mmCIF file of C-alpha atoms in Angstrom:
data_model
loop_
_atom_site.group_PDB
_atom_site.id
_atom_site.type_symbol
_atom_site.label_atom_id
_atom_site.label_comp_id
_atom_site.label_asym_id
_atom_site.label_seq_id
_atom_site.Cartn_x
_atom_site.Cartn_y
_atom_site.Cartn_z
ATOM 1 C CA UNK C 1120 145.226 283.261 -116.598
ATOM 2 C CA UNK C 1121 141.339 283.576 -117.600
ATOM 3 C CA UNK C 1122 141.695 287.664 -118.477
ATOM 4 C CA UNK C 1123 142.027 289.156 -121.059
ATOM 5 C CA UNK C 1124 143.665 293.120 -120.375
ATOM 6 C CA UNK C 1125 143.652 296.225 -122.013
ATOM 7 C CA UNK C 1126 145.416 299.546 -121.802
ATOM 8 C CA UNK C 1127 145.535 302.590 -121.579
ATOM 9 C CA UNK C 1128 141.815 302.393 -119.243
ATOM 10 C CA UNK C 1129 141.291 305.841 -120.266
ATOM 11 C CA UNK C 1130 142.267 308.110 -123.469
ATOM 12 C CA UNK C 1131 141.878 311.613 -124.176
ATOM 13 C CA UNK C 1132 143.207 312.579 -127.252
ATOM 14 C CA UNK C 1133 142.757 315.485 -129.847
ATOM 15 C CA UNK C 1134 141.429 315.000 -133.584
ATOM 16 C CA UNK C 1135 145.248 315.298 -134.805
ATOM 17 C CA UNK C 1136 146.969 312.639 -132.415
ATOM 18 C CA UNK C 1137 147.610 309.120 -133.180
ATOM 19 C CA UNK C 1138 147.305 306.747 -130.422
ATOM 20 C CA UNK C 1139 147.061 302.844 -129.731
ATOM 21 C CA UNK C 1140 144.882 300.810 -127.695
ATOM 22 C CA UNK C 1141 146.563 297.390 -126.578
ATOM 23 C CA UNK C 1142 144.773 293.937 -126.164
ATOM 24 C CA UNK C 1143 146.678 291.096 -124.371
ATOM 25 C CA UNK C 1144 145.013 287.274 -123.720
ATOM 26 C CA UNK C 1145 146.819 284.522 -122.423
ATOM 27 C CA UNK C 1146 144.498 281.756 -122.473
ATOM 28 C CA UNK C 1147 145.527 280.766 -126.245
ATOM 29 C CA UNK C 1148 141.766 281.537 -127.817
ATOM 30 C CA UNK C 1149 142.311 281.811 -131.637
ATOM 31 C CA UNK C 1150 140.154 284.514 -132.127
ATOM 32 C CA UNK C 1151 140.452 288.142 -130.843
ATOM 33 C CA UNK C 1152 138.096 291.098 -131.268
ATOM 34 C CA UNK C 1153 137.621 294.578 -130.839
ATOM 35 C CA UNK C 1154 134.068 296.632 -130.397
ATOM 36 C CA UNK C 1155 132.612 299.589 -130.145
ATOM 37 C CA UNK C 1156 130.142 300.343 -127.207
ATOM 38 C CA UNK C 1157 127.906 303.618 -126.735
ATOM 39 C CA UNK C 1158 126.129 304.107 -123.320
ATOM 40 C CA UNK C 1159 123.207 302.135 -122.882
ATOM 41 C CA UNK C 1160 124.002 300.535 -126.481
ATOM 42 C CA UNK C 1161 125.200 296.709 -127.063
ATOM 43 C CA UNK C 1162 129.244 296.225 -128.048
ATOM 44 C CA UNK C 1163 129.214 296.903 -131.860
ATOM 45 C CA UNK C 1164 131.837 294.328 -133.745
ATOM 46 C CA UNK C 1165 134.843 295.719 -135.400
ATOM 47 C CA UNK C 1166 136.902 293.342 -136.414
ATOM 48 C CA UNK C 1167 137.821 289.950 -136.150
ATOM 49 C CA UNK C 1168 141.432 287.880 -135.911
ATOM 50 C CA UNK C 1169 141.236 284.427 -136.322
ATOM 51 C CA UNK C 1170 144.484 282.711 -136.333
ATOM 52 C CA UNK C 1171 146.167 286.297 -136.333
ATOM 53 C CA UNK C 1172 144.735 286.444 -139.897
ATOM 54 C CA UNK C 1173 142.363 289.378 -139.801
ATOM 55 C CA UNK C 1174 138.681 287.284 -141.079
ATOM 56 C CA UNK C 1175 135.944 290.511 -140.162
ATOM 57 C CA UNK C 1176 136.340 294.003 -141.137
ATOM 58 C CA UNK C 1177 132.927 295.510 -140.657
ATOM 59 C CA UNK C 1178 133.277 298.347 -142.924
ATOM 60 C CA UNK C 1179 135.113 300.167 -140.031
ATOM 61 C CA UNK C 1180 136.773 304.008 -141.075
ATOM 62 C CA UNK C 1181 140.156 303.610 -141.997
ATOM 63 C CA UNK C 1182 141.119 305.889 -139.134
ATOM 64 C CA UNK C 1183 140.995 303.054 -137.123
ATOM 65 C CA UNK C 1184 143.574 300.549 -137.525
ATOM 66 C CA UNK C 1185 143.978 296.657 -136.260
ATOM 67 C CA UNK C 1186 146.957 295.007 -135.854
ATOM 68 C CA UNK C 1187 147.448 291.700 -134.723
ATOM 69 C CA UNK C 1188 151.187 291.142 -133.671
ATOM 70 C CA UNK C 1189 151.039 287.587 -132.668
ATOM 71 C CA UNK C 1190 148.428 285.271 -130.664
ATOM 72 C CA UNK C 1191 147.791 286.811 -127.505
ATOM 73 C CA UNK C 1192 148.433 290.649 -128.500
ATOM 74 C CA UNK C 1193 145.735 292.169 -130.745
ATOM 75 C CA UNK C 1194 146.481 296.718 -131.095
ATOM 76 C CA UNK C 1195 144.138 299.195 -132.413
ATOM 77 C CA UNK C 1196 145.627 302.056 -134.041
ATOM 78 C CA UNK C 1197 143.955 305.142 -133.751
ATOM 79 C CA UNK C 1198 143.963 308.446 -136.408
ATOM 80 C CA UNK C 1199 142.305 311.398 -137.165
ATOM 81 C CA UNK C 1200 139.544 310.469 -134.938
ATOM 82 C CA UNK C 1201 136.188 312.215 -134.769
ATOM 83 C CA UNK C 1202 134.185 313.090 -131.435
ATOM 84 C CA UNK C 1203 131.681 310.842 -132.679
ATOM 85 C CA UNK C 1204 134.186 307.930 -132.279
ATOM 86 C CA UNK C 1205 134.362 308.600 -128.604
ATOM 87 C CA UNK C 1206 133.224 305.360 -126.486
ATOM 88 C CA UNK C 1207 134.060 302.136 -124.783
ATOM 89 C CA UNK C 1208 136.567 300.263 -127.046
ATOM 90 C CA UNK C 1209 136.646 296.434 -125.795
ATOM 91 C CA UNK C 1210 138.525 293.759 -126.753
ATOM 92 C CA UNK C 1211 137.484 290.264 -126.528
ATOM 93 C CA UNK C 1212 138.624 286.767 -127.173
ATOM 94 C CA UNK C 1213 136.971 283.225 -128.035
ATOM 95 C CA UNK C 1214 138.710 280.059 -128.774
ATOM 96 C CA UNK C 1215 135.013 278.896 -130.250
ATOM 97 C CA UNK C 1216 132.544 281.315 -132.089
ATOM 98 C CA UNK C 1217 130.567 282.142 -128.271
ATOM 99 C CA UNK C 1218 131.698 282.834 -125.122
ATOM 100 C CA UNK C 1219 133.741 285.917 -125.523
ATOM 101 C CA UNK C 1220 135.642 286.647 -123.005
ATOM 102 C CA UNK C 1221 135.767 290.679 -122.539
ATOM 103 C CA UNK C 1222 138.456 293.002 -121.194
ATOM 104 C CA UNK C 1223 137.706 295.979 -118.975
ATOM 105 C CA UNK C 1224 138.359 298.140 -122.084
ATOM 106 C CA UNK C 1225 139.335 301.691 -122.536
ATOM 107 C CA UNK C 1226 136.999 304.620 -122.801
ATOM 108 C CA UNK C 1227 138.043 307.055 -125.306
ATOM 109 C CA UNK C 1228 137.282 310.930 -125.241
ATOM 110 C CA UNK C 1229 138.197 312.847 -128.374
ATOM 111 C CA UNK C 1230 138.499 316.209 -127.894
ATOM 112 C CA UNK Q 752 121.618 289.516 -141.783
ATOM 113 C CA UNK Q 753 120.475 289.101 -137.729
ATOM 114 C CA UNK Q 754 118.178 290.943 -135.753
ATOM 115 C CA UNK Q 755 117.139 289.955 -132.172
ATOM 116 C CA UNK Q 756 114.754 291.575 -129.796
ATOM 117 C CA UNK Q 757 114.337 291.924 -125.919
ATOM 118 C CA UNK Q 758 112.655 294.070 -123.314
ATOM 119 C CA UNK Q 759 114.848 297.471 -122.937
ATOM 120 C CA UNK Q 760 113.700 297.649 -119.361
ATOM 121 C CA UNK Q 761 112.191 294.757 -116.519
ATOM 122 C CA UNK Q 762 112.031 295.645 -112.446
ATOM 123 C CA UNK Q 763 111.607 292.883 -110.133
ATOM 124 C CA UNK Q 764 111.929 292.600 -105.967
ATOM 125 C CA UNK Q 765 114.850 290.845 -104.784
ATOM 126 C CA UNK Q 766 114.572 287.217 -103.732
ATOM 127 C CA UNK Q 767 112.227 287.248 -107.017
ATOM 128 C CA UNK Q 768 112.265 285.000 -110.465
ATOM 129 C CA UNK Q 769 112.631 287.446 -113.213
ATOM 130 C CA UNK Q 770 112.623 286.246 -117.194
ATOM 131 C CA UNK Q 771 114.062 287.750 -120.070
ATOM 132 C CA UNK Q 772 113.287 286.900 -123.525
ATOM 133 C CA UNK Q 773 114.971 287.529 -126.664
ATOM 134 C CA UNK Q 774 113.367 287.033 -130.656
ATOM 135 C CA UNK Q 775 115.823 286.271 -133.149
ATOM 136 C CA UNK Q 776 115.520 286.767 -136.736
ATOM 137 C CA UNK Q 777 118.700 285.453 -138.576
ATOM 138 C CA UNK Q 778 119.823 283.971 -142.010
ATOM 139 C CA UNK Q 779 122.127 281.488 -140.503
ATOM 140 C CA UNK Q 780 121.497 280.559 -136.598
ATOM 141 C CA UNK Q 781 124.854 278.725 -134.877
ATOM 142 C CA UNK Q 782 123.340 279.293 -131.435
ATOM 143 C CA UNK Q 783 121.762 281.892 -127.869
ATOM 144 C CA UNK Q 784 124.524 283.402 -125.563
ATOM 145 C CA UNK Q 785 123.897 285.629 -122.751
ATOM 146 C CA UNK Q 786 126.095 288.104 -121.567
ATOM 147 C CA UNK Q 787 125.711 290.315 -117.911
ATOM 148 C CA UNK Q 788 127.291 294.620 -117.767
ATOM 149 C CA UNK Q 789 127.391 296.089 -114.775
ATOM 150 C CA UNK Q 790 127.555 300.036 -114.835
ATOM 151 C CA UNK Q 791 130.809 300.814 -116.449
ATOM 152 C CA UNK Q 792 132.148 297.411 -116.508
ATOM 153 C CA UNK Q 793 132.653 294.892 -119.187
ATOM 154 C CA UNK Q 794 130.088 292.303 -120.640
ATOM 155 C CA UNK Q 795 130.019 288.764 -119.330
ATOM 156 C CA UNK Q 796 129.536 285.262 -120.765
ATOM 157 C CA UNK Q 797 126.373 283.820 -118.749
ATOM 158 C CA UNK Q 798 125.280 280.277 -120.898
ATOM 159 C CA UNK Q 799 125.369 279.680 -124.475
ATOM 160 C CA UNK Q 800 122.472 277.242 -126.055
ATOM 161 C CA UNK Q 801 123.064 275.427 -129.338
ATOM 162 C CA UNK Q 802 120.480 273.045 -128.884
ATOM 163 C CA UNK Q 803 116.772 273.693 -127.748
ATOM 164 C CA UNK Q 804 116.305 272.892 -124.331
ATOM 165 C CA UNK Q 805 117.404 274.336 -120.942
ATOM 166 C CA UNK Q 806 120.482 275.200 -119.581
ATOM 167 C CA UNK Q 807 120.969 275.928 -115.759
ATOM 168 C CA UNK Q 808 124.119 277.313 -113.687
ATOM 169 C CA UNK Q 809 122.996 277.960 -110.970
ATOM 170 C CA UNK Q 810 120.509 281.230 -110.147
ATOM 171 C CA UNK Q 811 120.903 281.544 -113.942
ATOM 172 C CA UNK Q 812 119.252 279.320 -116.483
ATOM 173 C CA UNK Q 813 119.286 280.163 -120.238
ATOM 174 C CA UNK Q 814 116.335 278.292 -122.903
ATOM 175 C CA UNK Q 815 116.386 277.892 -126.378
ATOM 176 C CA UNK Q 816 113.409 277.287 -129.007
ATOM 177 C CA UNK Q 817 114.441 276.682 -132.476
ATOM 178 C CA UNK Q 818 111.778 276.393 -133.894
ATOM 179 C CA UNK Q 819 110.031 279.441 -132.197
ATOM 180 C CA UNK Q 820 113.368 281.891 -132.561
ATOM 181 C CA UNK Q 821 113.183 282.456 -129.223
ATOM 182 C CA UNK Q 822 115.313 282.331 -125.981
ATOM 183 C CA UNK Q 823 115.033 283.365 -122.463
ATOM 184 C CA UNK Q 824 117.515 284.184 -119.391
ATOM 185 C CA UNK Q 825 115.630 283.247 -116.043
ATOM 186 C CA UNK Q 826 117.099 284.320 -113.068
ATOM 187 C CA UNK Q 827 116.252 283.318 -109.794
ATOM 188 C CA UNK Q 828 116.242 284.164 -106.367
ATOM 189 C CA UNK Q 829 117.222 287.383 -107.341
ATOM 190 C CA UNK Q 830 119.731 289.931 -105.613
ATOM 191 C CA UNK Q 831 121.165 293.334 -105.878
ATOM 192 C CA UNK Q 832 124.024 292.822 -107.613
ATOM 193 C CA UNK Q 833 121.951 291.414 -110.498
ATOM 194 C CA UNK Q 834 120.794 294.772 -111.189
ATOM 195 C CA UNK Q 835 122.818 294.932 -114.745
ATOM 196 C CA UNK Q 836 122.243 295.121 -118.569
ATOM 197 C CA UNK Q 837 121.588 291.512 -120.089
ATOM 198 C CA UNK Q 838 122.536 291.205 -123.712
ATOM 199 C CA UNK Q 839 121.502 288.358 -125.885
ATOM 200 C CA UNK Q 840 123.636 287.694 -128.930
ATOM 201 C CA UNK Q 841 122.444 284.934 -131.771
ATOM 202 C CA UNK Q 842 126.276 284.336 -132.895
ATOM 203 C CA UNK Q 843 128.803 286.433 -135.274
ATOM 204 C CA UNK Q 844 128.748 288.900 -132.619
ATOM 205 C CA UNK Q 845 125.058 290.202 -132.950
ATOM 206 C CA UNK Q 846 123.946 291.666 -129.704
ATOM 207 C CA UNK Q 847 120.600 292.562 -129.123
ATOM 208 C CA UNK Q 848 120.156 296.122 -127.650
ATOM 209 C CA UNK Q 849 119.991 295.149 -124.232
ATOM 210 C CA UNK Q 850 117.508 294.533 -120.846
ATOM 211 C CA UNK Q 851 118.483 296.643 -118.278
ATOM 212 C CA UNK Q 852 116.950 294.461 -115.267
ATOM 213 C CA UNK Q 853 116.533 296.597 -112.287
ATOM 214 C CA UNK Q 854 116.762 294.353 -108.824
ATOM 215 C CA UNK Q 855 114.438 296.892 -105.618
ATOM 216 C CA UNK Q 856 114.925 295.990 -102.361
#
């Protein structure tokens, strides 16, 4: 298995709600990552799990949450979101510090 | 910190060589990837250089200068479905902002 996959695909959800994006890789790479990407903008790092340890927090709003439940499943909690915050939320995993492998990610609305 | 640089746009014919070059500025350097979108699909790994040279796989080849900063995806014998967004990224997950290659007929 050379995929990485995320669900939902698609979120709508209100300022209020509380939601979860999921992250699952089989292919035991020891890091995992979620970004941020904006049309027509590059993927915008997150954070970083190495080892399930979370190693990169780059100064992300605490309305966003990581979790890291074991090696292949990596969550992103979602809270009190912000229109602004709408966008393509990928996850991505590496066994070596290149060669991410992406998933298909899930676009995000916030209404 | 890193910042890297590439063309935001380049049009070429198919069947066509088209190069793409990327300027990196960074305080510690562990390496060039290259990564392909499509149009509401996710980024892909193309080639990764750690060392300065020339890397080929195919249509795609990916070169690295050290000393000059600099990188370049060449792509060859080009087709439609190359039409895409090429990102370079200089390691710790730096992208540069992208070189949205446009493949006419």
């Amino acid at each position: 298995d050379t995929e990485v996959t995320q669900t939902p695909k698609h979120l709508v959800m209100g300022m209020t709600n509380k939601k979860s994006l999921k992250c699952e890789q089989h292919m035991g790479h020891r890091a995992m990552y979620w970004y941020k990407q904006k049309a027509k903008k590059p993927p915008e790092l997150m954070f970083v799990y190495s080892y399930e340890k979370l190693s990169i927090n780059e100064s992300v709003p605490s309305r966003f949450s990581p979790e890291c439940p074991n090696s292949s499943l990596l969550n992103l909690h979602l809270h009190a979101l912000q229109p602004e915050d709408s966008a393509l939320y990928l996850c991505a995993s590496s066994q070596v510090d290149y060669g991410y492998t992406f998933g298909s990610g899930t676009r995000l609305t916030v209404v | 910190g890193q910042s890297l640089e590439q063309p935001s746009e380049v049009t070429a014919v198919e069947g066509a060589i088209v190069q793409i070059n990327c300027t990196y500025q960074t305080s510690g350097f562990y390496g060039l990837s290259w990564y392909q979108q499509h149009d509401g699909g996710a980024p892909t790994f193309l080639s990764y250089n750690a060392l300065d040279g020339l890397e080929e796989t195919g249509r795609f080849s990916s070169f690295l200068s050290r000393s000059d900063s600099y990188g370049y995806l060449l792509l060859q014998e080009l087709q439609m479905k190359d039409s895409a967004s090429y990102f370079c990224e200089a390691g710790k997950s730096t992208f540069g902002d992208g070189t949205t290659l446009t493949v006419k007929p």
